[in-house]
Amino acid sequence: YACARDIARELQEGWTEAQAARLMDVYLRDHGVKTVFHKSFAWFGERARFDGMRHWLDFLPSSRRLRPGDCVILDTAPVYRGYPADIGYSWSLGDNPGVTAGRVFLAKLRAILLELFSGGAAGNGITGGDICAAIARHIKNEGYDAAHHRYPGAVLGHRLHPMSEHWRPPTLIPFSWQTLSQFLRRGVVADLLNEEHRGDLAGAWAVEPHLGGAGFGCKFEEIMLVDGKGARWLSPEQPW
């Protein structure tokens, strides 16, 4: 989260999404990161709602320039000492009442998610699909769209596993060779948290509820740890 917060403070009117994402990747390398789960993303203004995004190329940081009052979503996923992270941070350039209200509601969702995952870990019959459906209902009832349904796989999150930090040449897509290798070795479906998910919830999950408001998007992404003892956020205090 330090990367996203620090880069957000540097953003200026006229910067492009691509510039912001590149600066995040430079920040990570300067702080000792050798590889990533995925390269950094940045979305500004209406693009942060993900309207019309259907192909993975549509999600790549674009030439869209930052304007006063724009919402900003920064998303980055470094691997450090073999452990991957994946975080999302919402901010605005100047005052944006929608983002302010969205962050307040996201804080409530954070508590609801912990309760739902704790129930699933306790073996009371709550599935990953149930968690996703419940969060979508909460978002809809608050008057937002569940923008994470526009992600590939309509995912609310995904499971993380330890990864190698050995250098590999860059890929032509946002994911590293290490990530692609894991997809091939482990498969993908069981590690995607969407409304079709059934099965074990144990592990580390990058959870990212994403709100779509009127002309803006707002989300957080944090790591939830689930084991036989229950569920907990990796950061006990809200880091965003």
Short mmCIF file of N, CA and C in Angstrom, two decimals, residues 4 12 16 23-24 29 73 112 136 138 163 174 219 230 233:
data_model
loop_
_atom_site.label_atom_id
_atom_site.label_comp_id
_atom_site.label_asym_id
_atom_site.label_seq_id
_atom_site.Cartn_x
_atom_site.Cartn_y
_atom_site.Cartn_z
N ALA A 4 1.19 2.53 -3.58
CA ALA A 4 0.01 3.21 -4.12
C ALA A 4 -0.19 4.57 -3.47
N GLN A 12 -0.35 14.23 -10.99
CA GLN A 12 -0.66 15.61 -11.36
C GLN A 12 -1.61 15.62 -12.55
N THR A 16 -0.98 10.50 -17.65
CA THR A 16 -1.78 9.42 -18.22
C THR A 16 -1.79 8.23 -17.26
N LEU A 23 5.28 4.41 -13.16
CA LEU A 23 5.94 4.94 -11.98
C LEU A 23 5.78 3.99 -10.79
N MET A 24 4.65 3.34 -10.69
CA MET A 24 4.48 2.34 -9.63
C MET A 24 5.45 1.18 -9.79
N ARG A 29 10.59 -1.64 -8.06
CA ARG A 29 11.97 -2.07 -8.32
C ARG A 29 12.95 -1.34 -7.41
N ILE A 73 -7.96 4.76 -9.48
CA ILE A 73 -7.71 3.46 -8.88
C ILE A 73 -6.32 3.02 -9.28
N ILE A 112 -17.99 -6.73 6.60
CA ILE A 112 -18.91 -7.78 6.17
C ILE A 112 -18.15 -8.95 5.56
N ALA A 136 -22.40 -8.73 -3.72
CA ALA A 136 -23.08 -8.09 -4.86
C ALA A 136 -24.42 -7.49 -4.42
N HIS A 138 -25.23 -6.43 -1.36
CA HIS A 138 -24.94 -5.24 -0.55
C HIS A 138 -24.62 -4.04 -1.44
N MET A 163 5.58 -17.74 -4.67
CA MET A 163 6.09 -17.68 -6.04
C MET A 163 7.59 -17.51 -6.05
N PRO A 174 0.13 -8.50 -18.96
CA PRO A 174 0.44 -7.93 -17.64
C PRO A 174 0.97 -8.92 -16.62
N LYS A 219 -12.66 1.12 -5.36
CA LYS A 219 -12.49 -0.23 -4.82
C LYS A 219 -11.36 -0.23 -3.80
N GLY A 230 -10.03 -19.80 11.39
CA GLY A 230 -10.92 -18.70 11.03
C GLY A 230 -10.35 -17.88 9.90
N TRP A 233 -7.96 -10.39 8.09
CA TRP A 233 -7.23 -9.57 7.13
C TRP A 233 -5.75 -9.59 7.48
#
